[in-house]
Coordinates of C-alpha atoms in Angstrom, one line a residue:
Chain A
M1 CA 11.5 -42.4 -24.1
L2 CA 9.6 -43.9 -21.0
R3 CA 9.3 -47.8 -21.3
V4 CA 6.6 -49.8 -18.8
E5 CA 8.1 -52.5 -18.4
D6 CA 5.6 -56.1 -16.4
V7 CA 4.9 -53.5 -14.0
H8 CA 3.3 -55.2 -10.0
L9 CA 2.4 -53.2 -7.5
S10 CA 0.1 -54.4 -4.4
F11 CA -0.6 -52.9 -0.8
G12 CA -1.0 -56.0 1.0
G13 CA -4.1 -57.9 -0.7
V14 CA -5.1 -54.8 -3.3
K15 CA -3.4 -55.9 -6.1
A16 CA -2.8 -52.2 -7.4
L17 CA -0.8 -52.4 -11.0
Q18 CA -0.6 -56.6 -12.1
G19 CA 1.4 -56.9 -15.2
V20 CA 1.3 -53.4 -17.1
S21 CA 3.4 -52.2 -19.9
F22 CA 3.6 -50.1 -21.9
E23 CA 6.5 -47.2 -24.3
A24 CA 5.7 -43.1 -24.3
A25 CA 7.2 -42.5 -27.8
K26 CA 9.1 -39.2 -27.8
G27 CA 7.4 -36.3 -28.6
E28 CA 3.5 -38.1 -28.4
I29 CA 0.8 -37.7 -26.1
T30 CA 0.1 -40.8 -24.9
G31 CA -3.7 -40.9 -22.6
V32 CA -4.3 -43.7 -19.7
I33 CA -7.7 -44.4 -19.0
G34 CA -9.9 -46.9 -17.5
P35 CA -13.1 -46.6 -15.1
N36 CA -12.1 -44.9 -11.2
G37 CA -9.4 -47.6 -9.2
A38 CA -8.4 -49.0 -12.1
G39 CA -4.4 -47.8 -10.9
K40 CA -4.0 -45.0 -13.3
T41 CA -2.7 -42.8 -10.3
S42 CA -1.4 -45.7 -8.8
L43 CA 1.0 -46.0 -11.4
F44 CA 1.6 -42.1 -11.9
N45 CA 2.6 -42.7 -8.5
V46 CA 5.1 -45.3 -10.1
L47 CA 6.8 -43.7 -12.1
S48 CA 7.5 -40.5 -10.6
G49 CA 8.7 -42.6 -7.5
F50 CA 6.4 -42.6 -4.7
Y51 CA 5.5 -46.4 -4.7
T52 CA 7.9 -48.8 -5.7
P53 CA 6.9 -51.1 -7.5
S54 CA 6.7 -55.0 -6.3
T55 CA 8.3 -56.3 -9.5
G56 CA 9.1 -54.7 -13.1
R57 CA 10.8 -51.9 -14.2
V58 CA 10.2 -48.4 -15.9
I59 CA 12.8 -47.1 -18.3
V60 CA 13.2 -43.6 -19.3
D61 CA 15.2 -42.7 -21.9
G62 CA 17.0 -46.5 -21.2
Q63 CA 17.9 -45.4 -17.9
D64 CA 16.2 -47.9 -15.5
I65 CA 15.1 -45.5 -12.5
S66 CA 12.9 -48.1 -10.5
G67 CA 15.3 -47.0 -7.4
L68 CA 15.5 -43.6 -8.1
K69 CA 13.5 -40.7 -5.2
P70 CA 11.2 -38.6 -6.5
N71 CA 12.9 -36.2 -6.8
A72 CA 16.0 -37.1 -8.7
R73 CA 13.7 -37.8 -11.1
A74 CA 13.0 -34.6 -11.8
E75 CA 17.0 -33.8 -12.2
L76 CA 16.4 -36.5 -15.7
G77 CA 13.2 -34.2 -16.7
M78 CA 10.6 -35.3 -15.2
A79 CA 7.9 -33.4 -14.5
R80 CA 4.3 -34.0 -13.0
T81 CA 0.8 -32.4 -12.5
F82 CA -1.9 -34.4 -9.4
Q83 CA -5.1 -35.1 -9.5
N84 CA -5.8 -32.3 -7.2
I85 CA -4.0 -29.8 -7.4
A86 CA -0.4 -29.7 -5.5
L87 CA 0.3 -25.9 -5.9
F88 CA 2.0 -24.0 -2.8
R89 CA -0.8 -22.4 -1.7
G90 CA 1.0 -20.0 0.2
M91 CA 3.0 -18.0 -2.7
S92 CA 2.1 -16.3 -5.7
V93 CA 2.0 -17.5 -9.2
L94 CA 5.1 -16.5 -9.8
D95 CA 6.7 -18.2 -6.3
N96 CA 5.3 -21.7 -7.9
I97 CA 6.8 -21.5 -11.0
K98 CA 10.0 -19.9 -9.9
L99 CA 9.9 -23.7 -7.8
G100 CA 9.2 -25.6 -11.3
C101 CA 12.9 -24.2 -11.9
H102 CA 14.1 -25.9 -8.8
T103 CA 16.5 -28.5 -10.8
R104 CA 17.9 -26.4 -13.5
L105 CA 19.4 -23.4 -11.0
N106 CA 22.6 -23.8 -9.4
T107 CA 22.8 -20.9 -6.1
N108 CA 24.0 -22.5 -3.4
L109 CA 23.2 -21.4 0.2
W110 CA 26.7 -18.9 0.6
S111 CA 26.1 -16.9 -3.3
A112 CA 22.0 -17.0 -1.9
L113 CA 22.9 -15.4 1.9
R114 CA 25.1 -12.7 -0.1
Y115 CA 22.3 -12.8 -2.5
F116 CA 24.0 -9.8 -5.3
G117 CA 26.0 -11.3 -7.2
S118 CA 25.7 -14.6 -8.7
A119 CA 22.5 -15.6 -6.9
Q120 CA 21.1 -12.0 -8.3
K121 CA 22.5 -12.9 -11.4
E122 CA 20.6 -16.1 -11.8
E123 CA 17.1 -15.1 -10.3
L124 CA 16.8 -12.0 -13.2
E125 CA 17.5 -14.3 -16.0
L126 CA 15.1 -16.9 -14.4
R127 CA 12.7 -14.4 -14.4
A128 CA 12.6 -12.9 -18.0
D129 CA 12.7 -16.6 -19.3
L130 CA 9.6 -17.7 -17.1
E131 CA 8.3 -14.3 -18.2
E132 CA 8.7 -15.3 -21.6
R133 CA 8.4 -18.6 -22.2
I134 CA 6.1 -19.5 -19.6
I135 CA 3.7 -16.9 -18.3
D136 CA 3.6 -15.4 -21.9
F137 CA 2.9 -18.7 -23.6
L138 CA -0.2 -19.5 -20.9
E139 CA -1.5 -16.9 -20.7
I140 CA -1.5 -15.9 -17.0
D141 CA 0.7 -12.6 -17.0
H142 CA -2.3 -10.7 -15.3
I143 CA -2.0 -13.2 -12.5
R144 CA 1.4 -13.5 -12.2
K145 CA 1.2 -11.9 -9.0
A146 CA -1.9 -13.7 -7.3
P147 CA -1.7 -16.2 -4.6
I148 CA -3.4 -19.7 -6.1
T149 CA -6.1 -19.4 -3.1
A150 CA -7.1 -16.4 -4.6
L151 CA -7.6 -17.8 -7.9
P152 CA -10.1 -20.3 -10.1
Y153 CA -9.7 -24.4 -10.2
G154 CA -9.6 -24.0 -14.0
L155 CA -6.7 -21.0 -13.5
Q156 CA -5.0 -23.6 -10.9
K157 CA -4.7 -26.6 -13.1
R158 CA -3.2 -23.8 -15.6
V159 CA -0.8 -22.7 -13.1
E160 CA 0.2 -26.3 -12.4
L161 CA 1.2 -26.9 -15.4
A162 CA 3.0 -23.8 -15.9
R163 CA 5.4 -25.4 -12.5
A164 CA 5.8 -28.4 -14.9
L165 CA 6.5 -26.8 -17.5
A166 CA 8.8 -24.5 -16.0
M167 CA 10.9 -27.5 -15.0
Q168 CA 12.0 -28.0 -19.1
P169 CA 10.8 -31.3 -18.6
K170 CA 11.0 -34.1 -20.8
L171 CA 8.3 -36.7 -20.0
L172 CA 5.8 -34.6 -18.8
M173 CA 2.5 -36.2 -17.0
L174 CA -0.9 -34.7 -16.4
D175 CA -2.5 -35.9 -14.3
E176 CA -6.8 -35.8 -14.6
P177 CA -5.6 -31.8 -16.4
V178 CA -9.2 -30.9 -16.9
A179 CA -11.4 -32.9 -14.3
G180 CA -13.8 -31.1 -13.4
M181 CA -12.9 -28.0 -16.0
N182 CA -16.2 -26.1 -18.4
R183 CA -15.8 -26.8 -22.1
E184 CA -14.5 -24.0 -22.5
E185 CA -11.4 -24.6 -20.4
T186 CA -10.8 -28.0 -21.4
A187 CA -11.1 -26.7 -24.7
D188 CA -8.6 -24.3 -23.4
M189 CA -6.6 -26.7 -21.0
A190 CA -6.2 -29.3 -25.0
R191 CA -4.7 -26.4 -26.7
F192 CA -2.3 -25.8 -24.6
I193 CA -0.9 -29.1 -24.1
L194 CA -1.0 -29.7 -27.8
D195 CA 1.1 -26.0 -28.0
V196 CA 3.4 -27.5 -25.2
Q197 CA 3.6 -30.8 -27.4
E198 CA 3.9 -29.3 -30.3
K199 CA 6.8 -26.1 -28.8
F200 CA 8.8 -27.8 -27.2
G201 CA 8.5 -31.2 -28.2
T202 CA 8.1 -32.6 -25.1
T203 CA 6.8 -36.2 -24.4
V204 CA 3.2 -36.1 -23.4
L205 CA 1.3 -38.9 -20.2
L206 CA -2.1 -38.4 -19.9
V207 CA -4.7 -39.9 -17.3
E208 CA -8.0 -38.0 -18.2
H209 CA -12.0 -39.0 -18.6
D210 CA -12.8 -36.4 -21.1
M211 CA -13.2 -39.3 -23.7
H212 CA -13.6 -36.3 -26.3
M213 CA -9.9 -34.7 -25.4
V214 CA -8.5 -38.3 -24.8
M215 CA -10.0 -39.1 -28.6
D216 CA -8.7 -36.5 -30.0
I217 CA -5.2 -35.3 -29.0
C218 CA -3.6 -39.2 -27.6
S219 CA -1.8 -40.5 -30.3
R220 CA -2.3 -43.9 -27.9
I221 CA -3.7 -44.4 -25.5
V222 CA -3.9 -47.3 -22.4
V223 CA -6.3 -48.5 -21.1
L224 CA -6.6 -49.7 -17.5
N225 CA -9.3 -52.7 -15.5
F226 CA -9.1 -53.2 -12.3
G227 CA -5.3 -53.0 -11.9
Q228 CA -4.6 -54.3 -15.4
Q229 CA -4.5 -53.3 -19.2
I230 CA -6.9 -54.1 -21.1
A231 CA -6.2 -52.6 -24.3
Q232 CA -3.2 -50.4 -26.0
G233 CA -3.2 -48.9 -29.5
T234 CA -4.5 -45.8 -31.7
P235 CA -8.0 -43.9 -30.7
D236 CA -9.3 -45.9 -33.8
E237 CA -8.9 -48.8 -31.9
I238 CA -9.8 -48.2 -29.0
A239 CA -13.0 -46.7 -29.8
N240 CA -13.4 -50.1 -31.3
N241 CA -11.8 -52.8 -28.9
S242 CA -14.8 -54.7 -27.2
A243 CA -13.0 -55.1 -23.6
V244 CA -12.6 -51.6 -23.3
V245 CA -16.2 -51.2 -24.9
D246 CA -17.5 -53.2 -21.9
A247 CA -14.9 -52.0 -19.5
Y248 CA -14.8 -48.4 -19.6
L249 CA -16.8 -46.8 -22.6
G250 CA -19.8 -48.7 -23.0
Q251 CA -22.5 -48.8 -25.7
A252 CA -23.5 -46.5 -27.8
A253 CA -27.3 -46.5 -27.0
Chain B
M1 CA -3.2 1.2 -10.4
I2 CA -0.9 2.4 -7.6
N3 CA 0.8 4.8 -6.5
G4 CA 4.7 4.0 -6.1
N5 CA 4.0 0.8 -7.4
L6 CA 5.1 1.2 -11.9
K7 CA 7.8 -1.2 -12.4
A8 CA 9.7 -1.0 -15.2
T9 CA 12.1 -3.8 -14.9
Y10 CA 12.5 -6.9 -13.5
A11 CA 15.2 -6.6 -11.3
A12 CA 13.1 -3.3 -10.2
D13 CA 10.1 -5.5 -9.3
E14 CA 12.8 -8.4 -7.8
R15 CA 13.8 -4.8 -4.6
I16 CA 12.7 -6.7 -1.2
N17 CA 12.0 -2.6 -0.3
N18 CA 9.2 -2.3 -3.4
N19 CA 7.7 0.7 -2.6
A20 CA 9.4 4.1 -0.8
Y21 CA 7.9 3.6 2.8
K22 CA 9.2 0.6 2.9
T23 CA 12.4 1.9 2.1
A24 CA 12.0 5.2 4.3
F25 CA 11.6 2.4 7.3
V26 CA 14.5 0.5 6.5
W27 CA 16.9 3.0 6.6
G28 CA 14.6 4.8 9.6
F29 CA 15.3 1.9 11.7
A30 CA 19.0 1.8 10.3
A31 CA 19.5 5.4 11.3
L32 CA 17.8 4.7 14.9
A33 CA 19.8 2.1 15.4
A34 CA 23.0 3.4 14.5
L35 CA 22.6 6.9 17.4
F36 CA 20.8 4.9 20.2
P37 CA 23.8 4.5 22.3
F38 CA 24.6 8.3 21.8
V39 CA 21.4 9.4 23.0
A40 CA 20.3 6.4 25.5
N41 CA 20.3 5.3 29.2
D42 CA 22.3 2.1 30.1
Y43 CA 18.6 0.7 31.0
L44 CA 18.1 1.4 27.2
I45 CA 21.0 0.1 26.2
L46 CA 20.4 -2.8 27.8
I47 CA 16.6 -3.9 26.9
A48 CA 17.5 -2.9 23.0
C49 CA 21.1 -5.3 23.9
Q50 CA 18.1 -8.3 24.9
Y51 CA 16.1 -7.3 21.7
G52 CA 18.8 -7.9 19.1
I53 CA 20.0 -11.1 20.7
M54 CA 16.0 -12.3 20.7
V55 CA 16.0 -10.8 17.2
V56 CA 18.7 -12.7 16.4
A57 CA 17.0 -16.1 18.1
V58 CA 14.0 -15.8 16.9
V59 CA 14.9 -15.5 12.6
G60 CA 17.0 -18.9 13.2
V61 CA 13.1 -20.0 14.8
N62 CA 11.5 -18.2 11.7
V63 CA 13.8 -20.4 9.3
L64 CA 12.9 -23.3 11.1
T65 CA 9.5 -23.2 12.1
G66 CA 7.9 -19.7 9.7
Y67 CA 10.0 -21.2 6.4
T68 CA 10.0 -24.6 6.6
G69 CA 7.1 -26.0 8.4
L70 CA 8.4 -27.7 11.1
I71 CA 8.2 -27.2 14.3
S72 CA 10.5 -26.9 17.1
L73 CA 10.1 -26.3 21.0
G74 CA 14.1 -26.8 21.3
H75 CA 16.1 -23.9 20.1
G76 CA 16.6 -22.6 23.8
G77 CA 19.3 -26.2 23.6
F78 CA 21.0 -24.3 20.9
V79 CA 20.8 -20.9 21.9
A80 CA 23.0 -23.0 25.0
I81 CA 25.0 -24.4 23.1
G82 CA 26.2 -21.2 21.0
A83 CA 26.5 -19.4 24.6
Y84 CA 29.2 -22.2 26.3
G85 CA 30.4 -22.5 22.7
V86 CA 31.4 -19.0 22.0
T87 CA 32.9 -18.8 26.0
I88 CA 34.8 -22.4 26.5
I89 CA 35.9 -21.9 22.9
H90 CA 37.3 -18.0 23.9
A91 CA 38.9 -19.3 26.6
G92 CA 40.7 -22.2 24.7
L93 CA 42.1 -19.5 22.3
T94 CA 43.0 -17.9 25.0
A95 CA 44.9 -21.0 26.6
L96 CA 46.4 -21.3 23.3
S97 CA 48.5 -18.3 23.0
V98 CA 46.1 -16.9 20.1
P99 CA 46.2 -12.8 19.8
A100 CA 42.8 -11.7 21.7
G101 CA 42.3 -9.1 19.3
L102 CA 41.7 -12.5 16.8
Q103 CA 40.2 -14.5 18.8
P104 CA 35.7 -13.5 18.7
F105 CA 36.4 -13.6 14.4
I106 CA 37.5 -17.4 16.0
A107 CA 34.9 -18.4 18.7
I108 CA 31.8 -16.9 17.8
P109 CA 31.9 -18.4 14.1
A110 CA 33.3 -22.0 15.9
A111 CA 30.2 -21.8 18.3
M112 CA 28.2 -21.2 15.8
A113 CA 29.3 -24.1 13.4
L114 CA 28.8 -26.3 16.4
A115 CA 25.1 -25.5 17.3
A116 CA 24.6 -25.9 13.1
G117 CA 26.6 -29.4 13.6
I118 CA 24.0 -30.9 16.2
G119 CA 21.2 -29.2 14.5
L120 CA 21.6 -31.1 11.1
L121 CA 22.3 -34.3 14.7
V122 CA 18.6 -33.0 16.2
G123 CA 17.2 -32.3 12.4
L124 CA 17.8 -36.5 11.7
P125 CA 14.3 -36.8 13.1
S126 CA 12.1 -34.4 11.4
L127 CA 13.0 -36.7 7.6
R128 CA 10.0 -38.9 9.6
V129 CA 8.5 -37.2 11.8
K130 CA 6.3 -33.8 11.8
G131 CA 4.0 -30.9 13.4
V132 CA 3.9 -32.1 16.3
Y133 CA 5.9 -35.2 17.5
L134 CA 8.8 -33.0 16.1
A135 CA 8.4 -30.8 18.1
V136 CA 8.5 -33.4 21.3
A137 CA 11.4 -34.4 19.5
T138 CA 13.5 -31.3 19.4
L139 CA 12.1 -30.8 23.8
S140 CA 13.0 -33.7 24.1
A141 CA 16.9 -32.9 22.4
S142 CA 16.6 -29.9 24.1
F143 CA 16.1 -31.5 27.6
I144 CA 19.1 -33.5 26.8
I145 CA 21.5 -30.2 26.0
I146 CA 20.2 -28.7 28.9
F147 CA 21.2 -32.3 31.1
L148 CA 24.5 -32.6 29.7
I149 CA 26.0 -29.2 30.1
E150 CA 24.8 -29.9 33.8
L151 CA 26.0 -33.0 34.1
D152 CA 28.4 -33.5 36.9
A153 CA 31.7 -35.3 35.3
L154 CA 31.2 -32.4 31.7
A155 CA 31.1 -29.5 34.8
P156 CA 35.1 -28.8 34.6
F157 CA 34.4 -28.4 30.8
T158 CA 30.2 -26.4 31.6
G159 CA 30.9 -25.7 34.8
G160 CA 27.8 -27.5 35.5
K161 CA 25.4 -26.2 37.6
N162 CA 27.3 -22.6 38.2
G163 CA 27.8 -21.5 35.1
L164 CA 31.2 -19.9 33.2
T165 CA 32.3 -16.8 33.8
T166 CA 33.3 -15.7 29.7
A167 CA 36.2 -13.1 28.9
D168 CA 35.1 -9.6 27.2
P169 CA 35.3 -10.3 23.5
S170 CA 38.8 -7.9 21.8
F171 CA 38.2 -7.2 18.3
F172 CA 41.1 -6.2 17.1
G173 CA 42.1 -4.5 20.7
W174 CA 39.1 -2.6 21.1
V175 CA 37.7 -5.0 24.2
L176 CA 34.5 -4.5 24.5
D177 CA 34.3 -4.0 28.0
T178 CA 30.4 -1.8 28.8
Q179 CA 27.3 -3.3 27.5
R180 CA 26.9 -0.2 25.6
E181 CA 29.9 -1.1 23.4
V182 CA 28.8 -4.7 22.7
Y183 CA 25.7 -3.0 21.9
A184 CA 27.2 -2.4 18.8
L185 CA 28.2 -5.6 18.3
I186 CA 25.4 -7.5 18.6
A187 CA 22.9 -4.8 16.6
A188 CA 25.6 -5.5 14.0
C189 CA 25.0 -8.4 13.9
A190 CA 21.5 -8.3 14.0
F191 CA 21.3 -6.6 11.3
A192 CA 22.9 -8.7 8.9
T193 CA 21.4 -11.7 10.5
V194 CA 18.0 -10.3 9.4
L195 CA 19.3 -9.5 6.0
L196 CA 21.6 -12.4 4.8
V197 CA 18.3 -14.4 6.0
Q198 CA 15.9 -12.4 4.1
N199 CA 18.2 -13.3 1.0
L200 CA 17.7 -16.6 1.2
F201 CA 14.0 -16.0 0.1
R202 CA 14.5 -15.2 -2.4
T203 CA 16.3 -17.7 -4.4
R204 CA 16.0 -21.6 -4.4
V205 CA 17.5 -22.3 -1.4
G206 CA 14.5 -20.6 0.7
R207 CA 11.4 -21.2 -2.3
A208 CA 12.2 -24.6 -1.3
F209 CA 12.0 -24.7 2.7
I210 CA 8.7 -22.8 1.4
A211 CA 7.8 -25.6 -0.8
I212 CA 8.4 -27.8 2.3
R213 CA 6.1 -26.3 4.6
E214 CA 3.6 -25.9 1.3
R215 CA 3.6 -29.3 0.7
D216 CA 6.1 -32.0 0.7
Y217 CA 5.3 -34.5 -1.5
S218 CA 4.9 -32.3 -4.8
A219 CA 8.2 -29.8 -3.4
E220 CA 10.2 -33.9 -4.0
I221 CA 7.9 -34.2 -7.0
L222 CA 9.9 -30.7 -8.5
G223 CA 13.6 -31.6 -7.2
V224 CA 13.8 -30.6 -3.9
S225 CA 15.7 -32.9 -2.3
L226 CA 13.8 -33.4 1.8
L227 CA 16.9 -35.2 3.3
R228 CA 19.2 -31.7 2.4
Y229 CA 16.6 -28.7 2.5
K230 CA 15.4 -30.1 6.2
L231 CA 18.4 -30.9 7.0
T232 CA 20.1 -27.5 6.0
S233 CA 17.5 -25.5 7.3
F234 CA 18.2 -27.6 10.9
A235 CA 21.6 -26.0 10.9
I236 CA 21.2 -22.3 9.5
S237 CA 18.3 -22.2 12.2
A238 CA 20.4 -23.2 14.3
A239 CA 23.2 -21.7 13.6
C240 CA 21.4 -18.2 14.2
C241 CA 19.9 -19.2 17.6
G242 CA 23.8 -20.1 18.1
L243 CA 25.3 -17.0 17.6
A244 CA 22.2 -15.5 19.2
G245 CA 23.8 -17.2 22.6
A246 CA 27.7 -16.4 21.9
L247 CA 26.2 -12.8 21.9
F248 CA 24.7 -13.5 25.1
A249 CA 27.3 -15.0 26.9
Y250 CA 29.3 -11.6 25.4
F251 CA 26.8 -9.4 26.6
Y252 CA 26.6 -11.0 30.2
A253 CA 30.3 -12.1 30.6
R254 CA 28.3 -15.1 32.8
V255 CA 26.3 -18.0 31.2
L256 CA 23.9 -20.0 33.3
P257 CA 22.1 -23.2 32.4
E258 CA 19.3 -22.4 33.7
Q259 CA 18.8 -19.3 31.5
F260 CA 18.2 -22.0 28.6
E261 CA 15.8 -23.5 29.3
L262 CA 12.1 -24.3 28.8
L263 CA 11.1 -20.4 28.7
L264 CA 13.6 -19.9 26.6
S265 CA 12.3 -22.2 24.1
L266 CA 9.0 -20.3 24.9
Q267 CA 9.3 -17.1 24.3
L268 CA 11.4 -17.4 21.3
V269 CA 8.1 -19.4 20.2
A270 CA 5.1 -16.3 20.9
A271 CA 8.2 -13.9 19.7
L272 CA 7.9 -15.8 16.3
V273 CA 3.5 -16.4 16.4
V274 CA 3.0 -12.9 17.7
G275 CA 5.6 -11.1 15.1
G276 CA 4.3 -13.4 12.3
M277 CA 5.4 -16.9 10.8
G278 CA 7.5 -17.0 7.6
R279 CA 8.1 -13.4 6.9
T280 CA 11.2 -11.3 7.3
M281 CA 9.6 -8.7 9.8
G282 CA 8.0 -10.5 12.2
P283 CA 11.3 -11.8 14.3
V284 CA 11.8 -7.9 14.4
F285 CA 8.2 -7.2 15.9
G286 CA 7.9 -9.9 18.0
A287 CA 10.8 -9.7 19.7
L288 CA 10.7 -6.3 20.8
V289 CA 7.0 -7.5 22.4
I290 CA 8.1 -10.2 23.6
V291 CA 11.2 -8.1 25.8
L292 CA 8.8 -4.7 26.4
A293 CA 6.4 -7.4 27.8
P294 CA 8.1 -8.0 30.9
E295 CA 9.7 -4.6 31.4
F296 CA 6.0 -2.4 30.9
L297 CA 5.0 -5.1 33.3
K298 CA 7.5 -4.4 35.6
L299 CA 6.4 -0.4 35.3
T300 CA 3.4 -0.8 35.6
L301 CA 3.6 -3.1 39.2
G302 CA 5.5 -0.1 40.3
A303 CA 3.2 2.0 39.2
L304 CA -0.1 -0.4 41.0
M305 CA 2.3 -2.0 44.2
G306 CA 5.5 0.2 44.4
S307 CA 8.3 -2.1 45.1
T308 CA 7.5 -4.9 47.5
V309 CA 7.9 -7.8 48.0
E310 CA 4.4 -8.8 46.8
A311 CA 4.6 -7.1 43.4
A312 CA 8.2 -9.5 42.9
Q313 CA 6.4 -12.5 43.6
I314 CA 3.4 -11.8 41.7
R315 CA 5.8 -10.4 38.7
A316 CA 7.0 -13.8 37.5
P317 CA 3.3 -16.0 37.5
L318 CA 1.6 -12.9 35.6
Q319 CA 4.7 -12.8 32.9
E320 CA 3.8 -16.6 32.1
I321 CA -0.2 -15.7 32.2
F322 CA 0.3 -12.7 30.0
F323 CA 2.8 -14.1 27.3
G324 CA 0.1 -17.4 27.3
A325 CA -2.4 -14.7 26.5
L326 CA -0.8 -12.8 24.3
I327 CA -0.2 -16.1 22.1
I328 CA -3.8 -17.1 22.7
G329 CA -4.5 -13.3 21.5
F330 CA -3.0 -13.5 18.5
I331 CA -3.7 -16.5 17.0
M332 CA -7.4 -16.4 17.3
F333 CA -7.4 -12.9 16.0
E334 CA -4.9 -11.7 14.1
P335 CA -1.9 -15.5 13.4
L336 CA -0.3 -14.1 10.7
G337 CA 1.2 -11.3 13.5
I338 CA 2.4 -8.3 13.5
A339 CA 4.3 -8.0 10.6
Q340 CA 0.3 -8.7 8.9
I341 CA -1.1 -5.1 10.6
S342 CA 2.3 -3.8 9.0
D343 CA 0.9 -5.0 6.0
R344 CA -2.1 -3.7 6.2
V345 CA -0.4 0.4 6.9
F346 CA 2.3 0.3 4.7
R347 CA -0.9 -0.8 1.8
A348 CA -2.8 2.1 3.2
L349 CA 0.2 4.1 2.8
N350 CA 0.7 3.4 -0.8
R351 CA -2.8 3.5 -1.6
W352 CA -4.0 6.7 0.4
P353 CA -6.1 8.5 -0.6
F354 CA -7.2 7.2 -3.6
A355 CA -8.3 3.8 -1.4
R356 CA -8.1 2.9 2.2
G357 CA -7.5 0.0 3.1

């Protein structure tokens, strides 16, 4: 599904990524972990097209996407959420989610100006689809008309997931989906991520610091440290890898 | 539960006039506009026409600045292009002996297209620069437009500093040679512009604009091409201002370059700020304030000082001070403009008598 081949990224003298290579298998949840500043978010920004890697390639479904712009990657079915929620704050929850469907809609300028006719038909179909497939599924029906600014943090995170899911992505990239959440919210979010994988067969790539969650839901884990990939494998292998324990997990007391 | 807001279908929920008060307001406004030419005197017709032209132009600024978040201080230039465009094209069509009754149907869309084309050109920097830098870039663009219009080398086409005289438009033989008749054209165009542009924001196109305003990188991640949508926004915005310019030219039957300078651009932005940025009704309310304010000032000064030379002399600077104070006042006390006040009124009506506010 997603293959990262020897990606290097540097900003001047800072080498943010040095030879990262891994594969995220179709329909599985792959976790990316590492200490702060390890390059996890830089990796995500390379994957979503904000940074161009100095060398190396990113391949999705056999297609090299290294040179594509972010919006072209969305057309290929790549969705992501951000570490520091990047919702459209002035819009309602519903409008945010509708924007997630941008690439799936066809209304052009001229039919949009008329509205009645094809644009209205498409909008109403979209609304019904979102209500059933996303809003009920993520249990956010009570807040669909609320402005983003009125929502608590945990719900905003969920709305951002909803917006990404509206795209019907093949690859969903979640940047710290449970950062700053309490135990209950974390459990909810973990359940939603598992549901997404199960129900839609979506491939999920996940950056997260909550080790309990990562170990529980990921089938493979990639570990970064100072821009270098120091390990990859199943959760068990990672938990017993001495390099990872030294760099990140720490010894059991 | 709010009374009058029960919805059983998604179609009902997606309507714009989602309660009876709003519907009544819109139809009431339309009825007033339709009856207006039969009851109003010439002075009121003049004001209403200025208002209608202003609404069309401010709707244009709203698309770009209000919805897409790209600040422009140069929209007066697009109005100029519309006004000069329609005048020159109309004259050209006469020279080509196109039937008079068809000329405005070609000249108005052509002037709008011309403005939209120049809008695309002016919009190119918006892909790189934002905020105040873009404001400066658009401001410069409008200076260049006015400079070119006044240029001696182009004077054979544009009339230079002396301006041009616009022919009276004829719609299938109905010649609009009085202001009362042009009012019909302006009112129809103003309604159509507000409605059509409102429709944009019920679909993916308008949502993409707002997404760019709110968070451009997030919009990009969702598949919104910044290049395409920013330029589309510029083109629509310039086309609306072009239409306003065309109506202006047909209404006054005369265009002069100094009418489209910085003051006009500032008035357009002021109207938007006062009315409410990024709101359908923003331009409708804001343009009213901006058009009525000088008249109000004129009446007040007239009452205080009589129609003396001194009164006329201080009117122009007072007017600018008044606009400035208006903008500052709104930014400080009602940053979302009159549209926000009307929202509160509709909400209160909707909940009455169960709750206030």
